[in-house]
Coordinates of C-alpha atoms in Angstrom, one line a residue:
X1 CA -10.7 45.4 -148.3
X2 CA -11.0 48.5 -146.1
X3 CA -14.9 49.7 -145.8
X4 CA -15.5 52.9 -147.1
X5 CA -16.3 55.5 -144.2
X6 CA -19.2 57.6 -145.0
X7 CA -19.5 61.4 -143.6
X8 CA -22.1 63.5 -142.6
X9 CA -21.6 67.5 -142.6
X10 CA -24.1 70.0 -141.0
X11 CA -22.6 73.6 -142.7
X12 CA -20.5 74.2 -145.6
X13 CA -19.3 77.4 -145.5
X14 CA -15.5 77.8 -146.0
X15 CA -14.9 76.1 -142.9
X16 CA -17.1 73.3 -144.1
X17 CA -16.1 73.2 -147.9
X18 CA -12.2 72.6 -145.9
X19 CA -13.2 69.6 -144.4
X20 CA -14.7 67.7 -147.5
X21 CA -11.8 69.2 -149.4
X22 CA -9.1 67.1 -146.7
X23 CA -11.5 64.3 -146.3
X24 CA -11.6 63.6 -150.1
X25 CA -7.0 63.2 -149.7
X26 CA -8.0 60.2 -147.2
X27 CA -8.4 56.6 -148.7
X28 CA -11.9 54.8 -149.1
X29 CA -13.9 57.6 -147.4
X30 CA -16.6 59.5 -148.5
X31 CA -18.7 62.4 -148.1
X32 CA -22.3 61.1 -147.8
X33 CA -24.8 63.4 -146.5
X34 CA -24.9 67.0 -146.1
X35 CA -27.2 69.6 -144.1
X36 CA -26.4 73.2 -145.2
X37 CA -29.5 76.0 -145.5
X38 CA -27.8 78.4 -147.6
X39 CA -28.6 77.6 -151.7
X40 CA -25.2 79.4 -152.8
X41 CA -23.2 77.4 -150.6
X42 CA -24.9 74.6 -151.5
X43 CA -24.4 75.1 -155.1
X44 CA -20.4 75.5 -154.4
X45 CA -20.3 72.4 -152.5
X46 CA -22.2 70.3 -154.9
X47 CA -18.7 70.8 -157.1
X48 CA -16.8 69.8 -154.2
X49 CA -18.9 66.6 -153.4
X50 CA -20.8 65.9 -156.4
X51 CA -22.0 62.4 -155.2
X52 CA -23.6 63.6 -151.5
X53 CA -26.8 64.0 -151.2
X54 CA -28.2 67.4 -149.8
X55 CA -30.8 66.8 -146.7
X56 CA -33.6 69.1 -145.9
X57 CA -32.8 68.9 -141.9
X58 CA -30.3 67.6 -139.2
X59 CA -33.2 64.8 -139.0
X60 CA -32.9 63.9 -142.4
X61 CA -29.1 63.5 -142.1
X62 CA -29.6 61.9 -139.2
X63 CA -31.7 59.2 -140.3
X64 CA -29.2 58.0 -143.0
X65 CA -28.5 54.7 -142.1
X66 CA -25.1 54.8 -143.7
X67 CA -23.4 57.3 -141.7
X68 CA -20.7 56.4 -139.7
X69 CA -19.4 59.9 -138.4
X70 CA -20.6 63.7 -138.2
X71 CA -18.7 66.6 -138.8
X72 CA -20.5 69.9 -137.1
X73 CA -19.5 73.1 -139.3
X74 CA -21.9 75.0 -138.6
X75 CA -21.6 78.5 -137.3
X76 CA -20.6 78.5 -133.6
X77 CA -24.1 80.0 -132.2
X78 CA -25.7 76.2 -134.0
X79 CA -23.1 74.0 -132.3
X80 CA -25.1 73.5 -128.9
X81 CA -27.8 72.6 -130.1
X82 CA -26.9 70.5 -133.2
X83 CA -24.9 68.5 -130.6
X84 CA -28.0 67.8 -128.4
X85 CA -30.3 66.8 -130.8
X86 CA -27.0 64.7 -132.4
X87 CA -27.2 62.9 -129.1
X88 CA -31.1 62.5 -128.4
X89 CA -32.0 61.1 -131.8
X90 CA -28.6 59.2 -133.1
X91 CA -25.1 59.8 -131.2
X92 CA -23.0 59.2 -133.7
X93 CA -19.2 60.0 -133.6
X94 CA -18.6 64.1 -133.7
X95 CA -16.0 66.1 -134.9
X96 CA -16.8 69.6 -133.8
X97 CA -15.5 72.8 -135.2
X98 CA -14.2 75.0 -132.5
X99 CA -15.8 77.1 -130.5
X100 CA -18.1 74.0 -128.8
X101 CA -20.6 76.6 -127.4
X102 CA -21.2 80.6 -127.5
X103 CA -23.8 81.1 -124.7
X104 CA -22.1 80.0 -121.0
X105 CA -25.9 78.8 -119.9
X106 CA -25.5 75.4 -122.8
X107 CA -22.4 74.7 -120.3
X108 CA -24.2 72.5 -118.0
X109 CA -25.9 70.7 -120.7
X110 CA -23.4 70.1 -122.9
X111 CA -21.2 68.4 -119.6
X112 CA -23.6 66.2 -118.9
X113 CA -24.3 65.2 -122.3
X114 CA -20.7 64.8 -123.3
X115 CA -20.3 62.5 -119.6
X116 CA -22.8 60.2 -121.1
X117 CA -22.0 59.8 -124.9
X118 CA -21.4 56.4 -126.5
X119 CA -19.2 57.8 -128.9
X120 CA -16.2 60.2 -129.3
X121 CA -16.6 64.0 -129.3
X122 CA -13.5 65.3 -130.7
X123 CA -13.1 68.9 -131.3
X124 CA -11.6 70.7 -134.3
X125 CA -8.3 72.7 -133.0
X126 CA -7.0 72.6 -136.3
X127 CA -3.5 74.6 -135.4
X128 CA -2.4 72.4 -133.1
X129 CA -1.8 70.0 -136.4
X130 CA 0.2 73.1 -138.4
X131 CA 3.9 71.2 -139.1
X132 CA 5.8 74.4 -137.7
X133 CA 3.3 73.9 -134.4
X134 CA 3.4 70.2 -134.2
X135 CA 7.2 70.7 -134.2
X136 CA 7.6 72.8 -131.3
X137 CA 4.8 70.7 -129.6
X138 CA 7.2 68.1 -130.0
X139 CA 10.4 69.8 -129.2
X140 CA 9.1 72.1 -126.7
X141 CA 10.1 70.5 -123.6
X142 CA 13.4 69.3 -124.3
X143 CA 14.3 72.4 -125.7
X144 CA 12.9 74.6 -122.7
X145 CA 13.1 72.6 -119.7
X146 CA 9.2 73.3 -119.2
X147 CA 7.6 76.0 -120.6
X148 CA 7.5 79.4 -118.0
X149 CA 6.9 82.2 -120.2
X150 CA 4.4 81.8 -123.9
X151 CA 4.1 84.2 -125.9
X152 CA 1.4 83.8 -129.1
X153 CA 1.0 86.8 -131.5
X154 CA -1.0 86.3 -134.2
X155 CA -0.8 89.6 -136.8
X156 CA -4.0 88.8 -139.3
X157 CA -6.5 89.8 -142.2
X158 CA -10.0 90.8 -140.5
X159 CA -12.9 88.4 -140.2
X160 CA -14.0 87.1 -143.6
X161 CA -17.3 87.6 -145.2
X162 CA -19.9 85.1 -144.2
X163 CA -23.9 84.1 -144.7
X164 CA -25.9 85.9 -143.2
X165 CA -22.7 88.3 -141.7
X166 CA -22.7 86.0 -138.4
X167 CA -19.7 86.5 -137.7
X168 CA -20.1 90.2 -137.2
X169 CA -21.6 90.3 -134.2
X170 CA -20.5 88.6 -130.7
X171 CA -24.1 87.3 -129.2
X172 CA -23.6 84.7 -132.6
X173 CA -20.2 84.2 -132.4
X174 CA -19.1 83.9 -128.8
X175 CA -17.0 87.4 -129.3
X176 CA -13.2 87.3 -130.8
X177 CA -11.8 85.6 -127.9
X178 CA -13.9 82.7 -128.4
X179 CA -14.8 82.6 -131.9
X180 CA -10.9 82.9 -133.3
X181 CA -8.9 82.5 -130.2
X182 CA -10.1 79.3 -128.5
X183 CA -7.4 78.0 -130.4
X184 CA -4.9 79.5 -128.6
X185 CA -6.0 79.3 -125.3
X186 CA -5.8 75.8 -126.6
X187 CA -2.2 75.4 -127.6
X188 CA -1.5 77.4 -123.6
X189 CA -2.7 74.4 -122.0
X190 CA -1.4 72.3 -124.2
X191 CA 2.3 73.8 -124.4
X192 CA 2.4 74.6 -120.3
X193 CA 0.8 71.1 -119.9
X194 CA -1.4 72.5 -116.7
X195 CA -4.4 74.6 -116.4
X196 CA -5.5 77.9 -116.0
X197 CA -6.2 79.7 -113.2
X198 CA -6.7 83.7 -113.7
X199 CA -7.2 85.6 -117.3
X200 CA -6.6 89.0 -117.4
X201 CA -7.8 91.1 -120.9
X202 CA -7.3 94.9 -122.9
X203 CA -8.9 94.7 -126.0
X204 CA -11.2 96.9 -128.2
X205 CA -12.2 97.4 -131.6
X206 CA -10.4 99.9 -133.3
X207 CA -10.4 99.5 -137.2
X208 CA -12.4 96.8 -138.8
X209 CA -16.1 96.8 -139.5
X210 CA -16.7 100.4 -138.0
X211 CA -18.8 101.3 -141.6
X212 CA -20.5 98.3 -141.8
X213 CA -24.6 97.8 -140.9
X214 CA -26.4 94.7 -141.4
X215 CA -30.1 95.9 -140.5
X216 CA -29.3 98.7 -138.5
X217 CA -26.9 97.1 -136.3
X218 CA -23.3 98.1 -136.3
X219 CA -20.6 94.9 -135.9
X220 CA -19.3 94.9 -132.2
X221 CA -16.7 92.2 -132.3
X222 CA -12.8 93.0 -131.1
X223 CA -10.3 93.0 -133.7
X224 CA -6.9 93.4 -131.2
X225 CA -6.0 92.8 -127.7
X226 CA -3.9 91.3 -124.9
X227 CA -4.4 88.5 -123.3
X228 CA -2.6 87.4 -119.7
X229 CA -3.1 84.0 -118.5
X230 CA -1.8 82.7 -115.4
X231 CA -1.7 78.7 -114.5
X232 CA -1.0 76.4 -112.0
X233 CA 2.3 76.4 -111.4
X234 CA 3.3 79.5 -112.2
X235 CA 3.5 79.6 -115.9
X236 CA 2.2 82.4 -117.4
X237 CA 1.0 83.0 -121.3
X238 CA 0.3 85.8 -123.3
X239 CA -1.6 86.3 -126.5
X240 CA -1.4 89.0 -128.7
X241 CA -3.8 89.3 -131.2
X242 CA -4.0 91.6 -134.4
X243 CA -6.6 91.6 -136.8
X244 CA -5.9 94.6 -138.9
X245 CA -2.1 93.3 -139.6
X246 CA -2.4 91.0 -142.8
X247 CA 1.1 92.7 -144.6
X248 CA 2.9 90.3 -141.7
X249 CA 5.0 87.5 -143.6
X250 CA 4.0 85.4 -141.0
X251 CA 0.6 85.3 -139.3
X252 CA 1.8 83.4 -136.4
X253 CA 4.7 83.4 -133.9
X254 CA 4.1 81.0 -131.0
X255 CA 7.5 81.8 -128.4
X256 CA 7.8 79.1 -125.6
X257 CA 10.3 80.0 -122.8
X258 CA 11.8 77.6 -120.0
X259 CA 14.9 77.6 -117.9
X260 CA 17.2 75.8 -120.6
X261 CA 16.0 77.5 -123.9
X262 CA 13.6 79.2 -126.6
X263 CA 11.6 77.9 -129.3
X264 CA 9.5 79.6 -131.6
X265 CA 7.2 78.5 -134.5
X266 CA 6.4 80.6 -137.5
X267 CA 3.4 80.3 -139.4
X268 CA 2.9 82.4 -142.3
X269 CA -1.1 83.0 -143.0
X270 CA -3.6 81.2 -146.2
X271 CA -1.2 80.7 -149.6
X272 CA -4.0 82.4 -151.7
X273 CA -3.7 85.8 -149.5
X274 CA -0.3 85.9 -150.5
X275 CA 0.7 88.4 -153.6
X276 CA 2.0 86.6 -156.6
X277 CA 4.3 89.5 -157.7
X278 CA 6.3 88.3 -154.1
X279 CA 7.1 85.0 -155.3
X280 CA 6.5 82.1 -153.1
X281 CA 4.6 82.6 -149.9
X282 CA 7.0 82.1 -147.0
X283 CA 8.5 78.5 -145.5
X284 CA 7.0 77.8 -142.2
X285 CA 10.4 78.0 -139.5
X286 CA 10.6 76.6 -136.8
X287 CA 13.7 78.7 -134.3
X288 CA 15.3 76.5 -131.7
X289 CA 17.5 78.9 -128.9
X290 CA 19.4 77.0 -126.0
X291 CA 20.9 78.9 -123.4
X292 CA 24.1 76.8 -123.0
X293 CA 26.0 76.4 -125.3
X294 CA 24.3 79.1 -127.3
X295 CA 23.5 77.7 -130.6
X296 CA 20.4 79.3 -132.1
X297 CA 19.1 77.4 -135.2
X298 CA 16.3 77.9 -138.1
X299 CA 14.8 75.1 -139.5
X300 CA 12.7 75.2 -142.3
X301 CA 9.0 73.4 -141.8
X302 CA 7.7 72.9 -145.3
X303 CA 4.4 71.9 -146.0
X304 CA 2.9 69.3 -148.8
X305 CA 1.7 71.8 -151.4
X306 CA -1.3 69.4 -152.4
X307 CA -2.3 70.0 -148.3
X308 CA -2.0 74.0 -148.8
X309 CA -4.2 73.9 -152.1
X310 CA -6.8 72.3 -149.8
X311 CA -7.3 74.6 -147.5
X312 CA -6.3 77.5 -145.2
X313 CA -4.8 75.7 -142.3
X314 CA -1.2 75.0 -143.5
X315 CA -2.3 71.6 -144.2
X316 CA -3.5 70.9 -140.8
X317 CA -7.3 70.2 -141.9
X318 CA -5.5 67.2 -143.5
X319 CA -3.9 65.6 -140.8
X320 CA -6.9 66.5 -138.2
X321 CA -9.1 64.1 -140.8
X322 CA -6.1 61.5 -140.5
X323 CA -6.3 61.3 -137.0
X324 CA -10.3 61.8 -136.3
X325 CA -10.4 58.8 -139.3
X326 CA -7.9 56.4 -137.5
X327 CA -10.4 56.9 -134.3
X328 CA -13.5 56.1 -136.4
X329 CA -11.8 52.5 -137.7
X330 CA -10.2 51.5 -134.2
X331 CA -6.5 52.3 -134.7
X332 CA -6.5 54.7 -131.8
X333 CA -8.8 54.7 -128.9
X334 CA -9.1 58.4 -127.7
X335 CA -10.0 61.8 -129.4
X336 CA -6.4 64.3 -129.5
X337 CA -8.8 66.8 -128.4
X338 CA -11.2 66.2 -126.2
X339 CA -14.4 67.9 -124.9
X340 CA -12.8 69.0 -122.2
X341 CA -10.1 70.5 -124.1
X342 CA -12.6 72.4 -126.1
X343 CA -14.9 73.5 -123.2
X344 CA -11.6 74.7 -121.1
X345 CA -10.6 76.5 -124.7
X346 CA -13.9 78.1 -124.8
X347 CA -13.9 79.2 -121.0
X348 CA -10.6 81.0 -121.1
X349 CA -12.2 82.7 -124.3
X350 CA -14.9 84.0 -122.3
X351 CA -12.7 85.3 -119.2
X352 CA -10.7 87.0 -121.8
X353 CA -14.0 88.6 -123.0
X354 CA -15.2 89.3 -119.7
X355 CA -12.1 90.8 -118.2
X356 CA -12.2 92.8 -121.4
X357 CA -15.0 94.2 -120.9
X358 CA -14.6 95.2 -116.8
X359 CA -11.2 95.7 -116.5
X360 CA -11.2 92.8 -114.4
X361 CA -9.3 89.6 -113.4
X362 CA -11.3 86.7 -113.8
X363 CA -11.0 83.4 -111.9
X364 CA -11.3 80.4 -113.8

């Protein structure tokens, strides 16, 4: 008889409220212990997790004996330091929602910390688990040859409303190309398989958030831009980024280009954003182009609909929580995404923000 693995969640925000959601799909687990400040979310999450019990402090959920796990949802300015007290007073095994860190100076810390943890760190990149993306992360090289030229456009609804309006404001969230694109920068490495070397940036904010004021202060974060990313090798990746565009049909396009072919993923944005009076929100595609013989094809990527009810992600939450679960009982013996992954995700973010800001190249 399988033991039950028990969960511990620090935030339940949206984000949060996702994760217990796709935990609850997963056989003999359960959501034990929960840390979140906030008394409406609270009161939401008690529906969603009606036998947890709600902790006073990261201490508090710390000291539950039962735990097994932790799952950081916290908003991104809380992860540092939630992950260094995790690792003083009980290093448990982490899944950490993206970004890892806002400020560059917890870098250092967070290295050394995460060179001597007992137990895996593995960070939430939850689009890398999308079907449409997993299928051209499966297909991509065979279809391309090796990847030269990426291409990721992602056409959106602006930032959502959160406690507190955090995410309004860059010194809390890490600014846009951290906060919402560290997943792309993500999938670059991922898809060109080598590392970055030079990030070049245009962006600005140009519609969303200019009438809003939360104690005086006016939101400053970037709601479009350009991204250019060079790598080793001599790859190059571009991101394209939209966040005043949520009329798309599809909220991603992800374009990988190599010698022998194209393929391109397309992901259409959260079912409940989608107008009823359309019908059906749109099949995930997945568009496979070879050079020779030229043979374009479109197949369709469905996903579960119990997955889509569950969160926002196109099911990926779900099958994040499948792997980060077969980790915690010994099936598999290394994190998909590592700390590394994450920290170089969060790096590129903030070249992008400071070449943004310059007009400046920036080395990585």
């Amino acid at each position: 008889m399988t033991k039950t693995t028990r969960y511990g969640l620090i935030g339940c925000g949206m984000m949060g409220q996702e994760h217990i959601k796709n935990i609850a799909l997963l056989p003999d687990t359960a959501v034990t212990a929960i840390f979140e400040p906030d008394a409406g979310m609270r009161a939401i999450t008690a529906q969603l997790a009606p036998d947890a019990k709600f902790v006073e402090s990261l201490g508090d959920l710390l000291a539950m004996a039962e735990l097994d796990c932790v799952v950081i949802t916290s908003p991104n300015f809380c992860h540092a330091a939630q992950i260094t007290e995790i690792a003083a007073k009980r290093p448990l095994p982490l899944l950490v929602e993206k970004p890892l860190l806002t400020d560059p100076n917890d870098i250092p810390t967070l290295t050394q910390i995460a060179a001597s943890y007992p137990a895996p760190i593995w960070v939430a990149m939850e689009y890398r688990y999308m079907p449409p993306i997993a299928a051209l992360l499966q297909d991509a090289d065979a279809v391309t040859g090796g990847t030269r030229l990426l291409t990721i456009r992602e056409h959106r609804f602006p930032f959502l409303p959160k406690v507190g309006h955090w995410n309004r404001f860059s010194q809390q969230t890490g600014g846009t190309f951290v906060e919402k694109c560290c997943h792309f920068f993500d999938l670059m490495r991922l898809i060109i398989g080598t590392d970055p070397i030079r990030v070049m940036a245009s962006a600005g904010q140009d519609v969303n958030h200019l009438d809003e004021a939360y104690d005086g202060a006016v939101p400053d974060i970037l709601d479009n831009g350009y991204v250019i990313v060079d790598f080793e090798g001599g790859a190059r990746a571009l991101l394209e980024l939209c966040m005043f565009a949520e009329g798309a049909r599809y909220q991603e396009v992800i374009s990988a280009v190599g010698a022998t072919g194209k393929i391109e993923a397309h992901v259409p944005g959260p079912t409940r954003f989608w107008p009823a009076d359309l019908g059906p929100s749109p099949t995930p595609i997945l568009e496979i182009s070879p050079r020779a013989p030229k043979r374009p094809e479109i197949r369709e990527i469905p996903v579960d609909p119990t997955l889509l009810k569950a969160g926002d992600h196109n099911g990926s939450t779900f099958y994040q929580h499948q792997g980060f679960l077969a980790l915690l009982r010994g099936a598999r013996s290394q994190p998909d995404v590592s700390f590394e992954d994450g920290l170089w995700a969060v790096r590129m973010g903030m070249a992008a923000q400071q070449s943004a800001a310059t007009g400046q190249a920036v080395a990585l």
